[in-house]
Short mmCIF file of C-alpha atoms and ligand atoms in Angstrom, two decimals:
data_model
loop_
_atom_site.label_atom_id
_atom_site.label_comp_id
_atom_site.label_asym_id
_atom_site.label_seq_id
_atom_site.Cartn_x
_atom_site.Cartn_y
_atom_site.Cartn_z
CA UNK V 22 0.00 0.00 0.00
CA UNK V 23 2.79 2.48 0.87
CA UNK V 24 4.71 3.69 -2.19
CA UNK V 25 7.65 5.12 -0.26
CA UNK V 26 9.20 4.05 3.00
CA UNK V 27 8.49 6.58 5.75
CA UNK V 28 8.98 6.32 9.46
CA UNK V 29 5.49 6.83 10.89
CA UNK V 30 7.09 7.93 14.17
CA UNK V 31 8.18 11.12 12.41
CA UNK V 32 4.63 12.09 11.57
CA UNK V 33 2.39 13.98 13.91
CA UNK V 34 -1.15 15.34 13.98
CA UNK V 35 -3.10 15.44 10.75
CA UNK V 36 -0.42 13.68 8.65
CA UNK V 37 -0.09 10.79 11.11
CA UNK V 38 -3.86 10.38 11.48
CA UNK V 39 -4.44 10.48 7.71
CA UNK V 40 -1.81 7.85 7.18
CA UNK V 41 -3.11 5.63 9.99
CA UNK V 42 -6.74 6.00 8.89
CA UNK V 43 -6.22 5.38 5.18
CA UNK V 44 -3.69 2.54 5.41
CA UNK V 45 -5.46 0.47 8.08
CA UNK V 46 -6.93 -2.84 6.98
CA UNK V 47 -10.70 -2.90 6.51
CA UNK V 48 -12.83 0.26 6.62
CA UNK V 49 -10.80 3.40 5.87
CA UNK V 50 -11.44 6.22 8.33
CA UNK V 51 -10.51 9.82 9.04
CA UNK V 52 -11.17 11.41 12.47
CA UNK V 53 -14.10 13.84 12.34
CA UNK V 54 -12.20 16.54 14.23
CA UNK V 55 -10.29 17.30 11.00
CA UNK V 56 -13.54 18.41 9.32
CA UNK V 57 -13.14 21.71 11.20
CA UNK V 58 -10.45 23.78 9.54
CA UNK V 59 -11.38 27.37 8.64
CA UNK V 60 -13.44 26.32 5.60
CA UNK V 61 -15.07 23.44 7.47
CA UNK V 62 -16.00 25.59 10.47
CA UNK V 63 -17.63 28.14 8.14
CA UNK V 64 -19.50 25.39 6.28
CA UNK V 65 -20.73 23.98 9.59
CA UNK V 66 -22.18 27.39 10.43
CA UNK V 67 -24.12 27.30 7.15
CA UNK V 68 -25.31 23.73 7.84
CA UNK V 69 -26.76 24.94 11.13
CA UNK V 70 -28.98 27.36 9.15
CA UNK V 71 -30.32 24.79 6.68
CA UNK V 72 -34.02 23.91 6.85
CA UNK V 73 -33.13 20.19 6.91
CA UNK V 74 -30.80 20.54 9.94
CA UNK V 75 -33.23 21.17 12.80
CA UNK V 76 -30.72 20.13 15.46
CA UNK V 77 -29.09 23.53 16.08
CA UNK V 78 -32.43 25.37 16.18
CA UNK V 79 -33.83 22.82 18.69
CA UNK V 80 -30.72 23.18 20.87
CA UNK V 81 -31.01 26.97 20.72
CA UNK V 82 -34.76 26.98 21.52
CA UNK V 83 -34.08 24.95 24.67
CA UNK V 84 -31.19 27.15 25.76
CA UNK V 85 -33.19 30.34 25.13
CA UNK V 86 -36.21 29.06 27.10
CA UNK V 87 -34.35 27.54 30.03
CA UNK V 88 -31.14 29.55 30.40
CA UNK V 89 -32.33 31.24 33.59
CA UNK V 90 -33.28 27.93 35.23
CA UNK V 91 -29.94 26.47 34.22
CA UNK V 92 -28.03 29.44 35.65
CA UNK V 93 -30.07 29.35 38.86
CA UNK V 94 -29.18 25.70 39.44
CA UNK V 95 -25.59 26.84 40.05
CA UNK V 96 -24.09 29.47 42.37
CA UNK V 97 -23.51 33.01 41.02
CA UNK V 98 -19.91 33.33 39.83
CA UNK V 99 -19.76 29.77 38.47
CA UNK V 100 -17.05 29.38 35.85
CA UNK V 101 -18.44 28.31 32.45
CA UNK V 102 -16.38 26.11 30.09
CA UNK V 103 -17.55 24.85 26.71
CA UNK V 104 -16.25 21.78 24.86
CA UNK V 105 -16.13 22.44 21.10
CA UNK V 106 -17.87 25.82 21.29
CA UNK V 107 -17.82 26.45 17.53
CA UNK V 108 -19.04 30.01 16.99
CA UNK V 109 -20.77 29.93 20.40
CA UNK V 110 -23.94 31.53 18.98
CA UNK V 111 -26.33 29.50 21.16
CA UNK V 112 -24.16 29.96 24.24
CA UNK V 113 -25.13 33.65 24.32
CA UNK V 114 -28.37 32.72 26.16
CA UNK V 115 -26.51 30.91 28.92
CA UNK V 116 -23.86 33.60 29.31
CA UNK V 117 -26.45 36.38 29.48
CA UNK V 118 -28.26 34.49 32.23
CA UNK V 119 -25.04 34.03 34.22
CA UNK V 120 -23.86 37.59 33.53
CA UNK V 121 -27.09 39.02 34.99
CA UNK V 122 -26.27 37.40 38.33
CA UNK V 123 -22.51 38.01 38.66
CA UNK V 124 -19.35 38.55 36.70
CA UNK V 125 -18.63 35.24 34.95
CA UNK V 126 -15.58 33.78 33.20
CA UNK V 127 -16.26 31.79 30.04
CA UNK V 128 -13.68 29.41 28.52
CA UNK V 129 -14.54 28.14 25.03
CA UNK V 130 -12.34 25.09 24.28
CA UNK V 131 -11.85 24.57 20.53
CA UNK V 132 -9.39 22.99 18.12
CA UNK V 133 -10.59 25.22 15.29
CA UNK V 134 -8.70 28.50 15.59
CA UNK V 135 -11.09 30.29 13.22
CA UNK V 136 -14.23 29.10 15.10
CA UNK V 137 -12.64 30.18 18.38
CA UNK V 138 -11.90 33.64 16.97
CA UNK V 139 -15.52 34.02 15.79
CA UNK V 140 -16.78 32.87 19.21
CA UNK V 141 -14.61 35.39 21.08
CA UNK V 142 -15.62 38.20 18.74
CA UNK V 143 -19.36 37.46 18.63
CA UNK V 144 -19.84 37.07 22.37
CA UNK V 145 -17.59 39.94 23.47
CA UNK V 146 -20.53 42.37 23.85
CA UNK V 147 -22.24 40.42 26.67
CA UNK V 148 -22.25 42.33 29.96
CA UNK V 149 -20.25 40.95 32.88
CA UNK V 150 -18.60 38.14 30.90
CA UNK V 151 -14.84 37.66 30.43
CA UNK V 152 -13.94 35.29 27.61
CA UNK V 153 -10.70 33.32 27.63
CA UNK V 154 -10.31 31.24 24.47
CA UNK V 155 -8.56 27.90 24.82
CA UNK V 156 -7.24 26.41 21.56
CA UNK V 157 -6.92 22.83 22.80
CA UNK V 158 -8.40 19.36 22.53
CA UNK V 159 -11.41 18.90 24.81
CA UNK V 160 -9.80 17.24 27.83
CA UNK V 161 -6.50 19.14 27.69
CA UNK V 162 -8.51 22.36 27.63
CA UNK V 163 -10.78 21.30 30.48
CA UNK V 164 -7.77 20.33 32.59
CA UNK V 165 -6.36 23.83 32.10
CA UNK V 166 -9.68 25.43 32.97
CA UNK V 167 -10.07 23.43 36.19
CA UNK V 168 -6.62 24.64 37.27
CA UNK V 169 -7.91 28.23 37.03
CA UNK V 170 -10.90 27.86 39.32
CA UNK V 171 -10.82 29.84 42.57
CA UNK V 172 -11.19 27.97 45.83
CA UNK V 173 -14.83 26.88 46.22
CA UNK V 174 -15.80 28.05 42.72
CA UNK V 175 -18.12 25.74 40.74
CA UNK V 176 -17.69 24.86 37.06
CA UNK V 177 -20.44 24.35 34.49
CA UNK V 178 -19.26 22.46 31.40
CA UNK V 179 -21.34 22.92 28.25
CA UNK V 180 -21.27 20.13 25.67
CA UNK V 181 -23.92 21.22 23.18
CA UNK V 182 -25.01 20.40 19.64
CA UNK V 183 -25.03 16.63 20.35
CA UNK V 184 -21.28 16.59 19.70
CA UNK V 185 -21.17 13.65 22.17
CA UNK V 186 -22.83 11.66 19.35
CA UNK V 187 -19.53 11.86 17.41
CA UNK V 188 -18.09 9.32 19.89
CA UNK V 189 -18.90 5.69 19.12
CA UNK V 190 -20.15 3.68 22.10
CA UNK V 191 -18.48 2.92 24.49
CA UNK V 192 -16.11 5.87 23.77
CA UNK V 193 -18.95 8.26 24.73
CA UNK V 194 -19.02 6.89 28.29
CA UNK V 195 -15.22 6.78 28.46
CA UNK V 196 -15.09 10.42 27.39
CA UNK V 197 -17.80 11.60 29.79
CA UNK V 198 -16.10 9.65 32.61
CA UNK V 199 -12.90 11.58 31.86
CA UNK V 200 -14.85 14.84 32.00
CA UNK V 201 -16.37 13.74 35.33
CA UNK V 202 -12.91 12.85 36.68
CA UNK V 203 -11.73 16.41 36.03
CA UNK V 204 -14.73 17.90 37.86
CA UNK V 205 -15.52 18.18 41.56
CA UNK V 206 -18.77 17.49 43.44
CA UNK V 207 -21.17 20.39 42.80
CA UNK V 208 -19.83 21.02 39.28
CA UNK V 209 -22.21 20.38 36.39
CA UNK V 210 -22.38 19.31 32.77
CA UNK V 211 -25.05 20.55 30.37
CA UNK V 212 -25.29 17.84 27.72
CA UNK V 213 -27.15 18.31 24.42
CA UNK V 214 -28.23 15.07 22.72
CA UNK V 215 -30.09 14.62 19.45
CA UNK V 216 -32.88 12.06 19.88
CA UNK V 217 -34.11 9.32 17.55
CA UNK V 218 -36.47 10.46 14.80
CA UNK V 219 -37.87 9.15 11.51
CA UNK V 220 -35.20 8.06 9.06
CA UNK V 221 -36.04 10.40 6.12
CA UNK V 222 -35.77 13.40 8.44
CA UNK V 223 -32.42 12.18 9.75
CA UNK V 224 -30.92 11.42 6.35
CA UNK V 225 -31.99 14.80 4.95
CA UNK V 226 -30.29 16.54 7.88
CA UNK V 227 -26.96 15.04 6.79
CA UNK V 228 -27.54 15.15 3.02
CA UNK V 229 -29.19 18.48 2.29
CA UNK V 230 -30.65 19.48 -1.06
CA UNK V 231 -28.13 22.23 -1.88
CA UNK V 232 -25.09 20.14 -1.00
CA UNK V 233 -23.59 22.09 1.89
CA UNK V 234 -23.04 18.94 3.98
CA UNK V 235 -21.48 17.26 0.94
CA UNK V 236 -19.07 20.22 0.62
CA UNK V 237 -18.35 20.04 4.39
CA UNK V 238 -17.45 16.35 4.06
CA UNK V 239 -15.43 16.72 0.82
CA UNK V 240 -13.51 19.63 2.37
CA UNK V 241 -11.71 17.01 4.47
CA UNK V 242 -10.02 15.72 1.29
CA UNK V 243 -9.47 19.29 0.07
CA UNK V 244 -7.81 20.02 3.42
CA UNK V 245 -5.47 17.05 2.92
CA UNK V 246 -4.64 18.46 -0.55
CA UNK V 247 -3.95 21.92 0.89
CA UNK V 248 -2.06 20.94 4.02
CA UNK V 249 -0.43 17.63 3.13
CA UNK V 250 0.10 17.94 -0.63
CA UNK V 251 -2.33 15.08 -1.28
CA UNK V 252 -3.78 14.62 -4.77
CA UNK V 253 -7.39 13.67 -4.02
CA UNK V 254 -9.50 14.40 -7.15
CA UNK V 255 -12.62 15.73 -5.43
CA UNK V 256 -14.89 14.86 -8.35
CA UNK V 257 -13.95 11.19 -7.90
CA UNK V 258 -15.44 11.02 -4.40
CA UNK V 259 -19.08 11.41 -3.42
CA UNK V 260 -20.64 12.37 -0.09
CA UNK V 261 -22.85 9.71 1.47
CA UNK V 262 -25.01 9.84 4.62
CA UNK V 263 -26.33 6.49 5.80
CA UNK V 264 -28.04 5.16 8.89
CA UNK V 265 -26.44 2.28 10.76
CA UNK V 266 -29.37 0.50 12.48
CA UNK V 267 -27.07 -1.50 14.77
CA UNK V 268 -25.41 1.55 16.33
CA UNK V 269 -28.41 3.86 15.63
CA UNK V 270 -26.06 6.43 14.14
CA UNK V 271 -25.88 8.48 11.00
CA UNK V 272 -22.52 7.84 9.37
CA UNK V 273 -20.94 10.19 6.85
CA UNK V 274 -18.73 8.57 4.27
CA UNK V 275 -16.84 9.63 1.14
CA UNK V 276 -17.36 7.04 -1.60
CA UNK V 277 -14.73 6.48 -4.28
CA UNK V 278 -16.50 6.67 -7.66
CA UNK V 279 -13.83 4.58 -9.41
CA UNK V 280 -10.74 2.49 -8.78
CA UNK V 281 -7.97 5.00 -8.11
CA UNK V 282 -4.70 5.67 -6.30
CA UNK V 283 -4.13 8.74 -4.13
CA UNK V 284 -0.78 10.02 -2.87
CA UNK V 285 -0.42 12.02 0.33
CA UNK V 286 3.01 13.59 -0.17
CA UNK V 287 3.63 15.05 3.29
CA UNK V 288 2.66 11.77 4.94
CA UNK V 289 4.86 9.75 2.54
CA UNK V 290 2.37 7.18 1.30
CA UNK V 291 -0.03 6.38 -1.47
CA UNK V 292 -3.17 4.32 -1.18
CA UNK V 293 -5.49 2.47 -3.56
CA UNK V 294 -9.27 2.78 -3.51
CA UNK V 295 -11.60 0.22 -5.03
CA UNK V 296 -14.62 1.55 -6.90
CA UNK V 297 -17.37 2.00 -4.28
CA UNK V 298 -14.97 1.84 -1.31
CA UNK V 299 -15.60 4.50 1.35
CA UNK V 300 -13.75 6.61 3.90
CA UNK V 301 -15.79 6.91 7.10
CA UNK V 302 -15.53 10.52 8.28
CA UNK V 303 -18.14 11.09 10.99
CA UNK V 304 -20.60 9.35 13.29
CA UNK V 305 -23.66 11.11 14.73
CA UNK V 306 -25.37 8.85 17.21
CA UNK V 307 -29.08 9.35 17.88
CA UNK V 308 -30.13 8.78 21.49
CA UNK V 309 -33.18 7.46 23.32
CA UNK V 310 -33.99 9.17 26.61
CA UNK V 311 -33.17 5.96 28.51
CA UNK V 312 -29.79 5.91 26.87
CA UNK V 313 -29.03 9.50 27.88
CA UNK V 314 -29.85 8.52 31.47
CA UNK V 315 -27.68 5.40 31.21
CA UNK V 316 -24.56 7.06 29.77
CA UNK V 317 -24.82 9.86 32.33
CA UNK V 318 -25.08 7.41 35.23
CA UNK V 319 -22.27 5.20 33.92
CA UNK V 320 -20.04 8.25 33.64
CA UNK V 321 -20.64 9.18 37.28
CA UNK V 322 -23.14 12.03 36.81
CA UNK V 323 -26.55 12.51 38.45
CA UNK V 324 -29.44 13.96 36.44
CA UNK V 325 -30.65 17.27 37.88
CA UNK V 326 -33.04 18.42 35.13
CA UNK V 327 -33.93 17.75 31.52
CA UNK V 328 -35.71 19.71 28.79
CA UNK V 329 -36.91 18.29 25.48
CA UNK V 330 -37.76 20.09 22.27
CA UNK V 331 -41.00 18.72 20.81
CA UNK V 332 -40.53 20.15 17.32
CA UNK V 333 -37.17 18.45 16.65
CA UNK V 334 -36.70 15.79 19.34
CA UNK V 335 -33.60 16.93 21.19
CA UNK V 336 -32.73 16.76 24.90
CA UNK V 337 -30.80 19.23 27.03
CA UNK V 338 -29.81 17.48 30.26
CA UNK V 339 -28.27 19.15 33.30
CA UNK V 340 -26.04 16.64 35.07
CA UNK V 341 -24.35 17.12 38.45
CA UNK V 342 -20.93 15.75 39.26
C1 LIG W 24 -20.52 19.57 15.82
S1 LIG W 24 -19.58 21.04 16.05
C2 LIG W 24 -20.56 21.80 17.32
C3 LIG W 24 -20.30 23.26 17.50
C4 LIG W 24 -21.21 23.94 18.55
N1 LIG W 24 -20.95 23.43 19.88
C5 LIG W 24 -22.66 23.73 18.21
O1 LIG W 24 -23.36 23.09 19.00
O2 LIG W 24 -23.11 24.22 17.16
C6 LIG W 24 -18.18 20.42 16.98
C7 LIG W 24 -17.15 21.47 17.35
O3 LIG W 24 -16.17 20.84 18.18
C8 LIG W 24 -14.86 21.16 17.72
N2 LIG W 24 -14.03 19.97 18.00
C9 LIG W 24 -14.07 18.77 17.36
N3 LIG W 24 -13.21 17.91 17.92
C10 LIG W 24 -12.60 18.59 18.93
C11 LIG W 24 -11.61 18.24 19.89
N4 LIG W 24 -11.10 17.01 19.93
N5 LIG W 24 -11.24 19.16 20.81
C12 LIG W 24 -11.77 20.43 20.80
N6 LIG W 24 -12.71 20.83 19.89
C13 LIG W 24 -13.12 19.92 18.99
C14 LIG W 24 -15.00 21.46 16.24
O4 LIG W 24 -13.98 22.31 15.79
C15 LIG W 24 -16.41 22.07 16.17
O5 LIG W 24 -16.38 23.47 16.26
#
């Protein structure tokens, strides 16, 4: 499979993960976190506006309606951290509710530098809020944030947009357990989870009519071309959204339209694709309410409150550490 000999130990980050994911035996994969470079983060913002993608609007409706209750469940002055904030648009409701009670520090934790910059800029007008951006992976960022808490100060961690659904079971519980381990009793996690819904509605949300989600997915290959000198011909791959009934997840794939060979120069390898073979790029698990309860409990959290959007089934759950 590899055209040139390269020491994989020399590769780091994107190059190493692209090589590992495309040269593994069986299903080729690329980690979904690489969907979010500057172009990808902007495309995700557009996806969140599409009529087919009701998830973000449901999440925002719940936050807008219940922000005060959420803020009141925690002491004034609680430190707010957000895992994968993106542009932070929906977070405004929560921050305004906290800011009305006391001066509040907000730490968006993001690997996308451009999304983090938008978040800091867009939320900077909220009264009584200081924003400290943290360009880190989720847990590294949260560890840094916990080190900054004052004695006796509580932390609320936001994990919105059903981003938890990007973790395959049991990695979701492993991840939430890690989050719990970094928190102290009295801290809280606000967890957004997209709930099960009819299949046509789900598929349309990840395969919209004007092709924004397709562009978002294909941008991963374009990113490899830009950053790693890869030679993916984008018109030879097609976006695919499919439902896996066993895992109850929408999977995004990129399907090779023909037999072809692709070289990734900066990662020192080339790889063959069969016609019809796919690269798995993202998982979005759809939850039942029982399952939300179960993963929370298994991760060491206790459910304090839950709100559900009836229009686009989506749950916002406040969990206590
Ligand atoms: C599905 S988007 C959700 C954005 C926003 N929270 C929302 O609900 O609209 C996931 C976000 O998490 C960020 N992200 C993905 N993997 C990450 C990681 N390992 N560490 C930190 N941020 C990550 C992405 O850059 C992206 O902005």
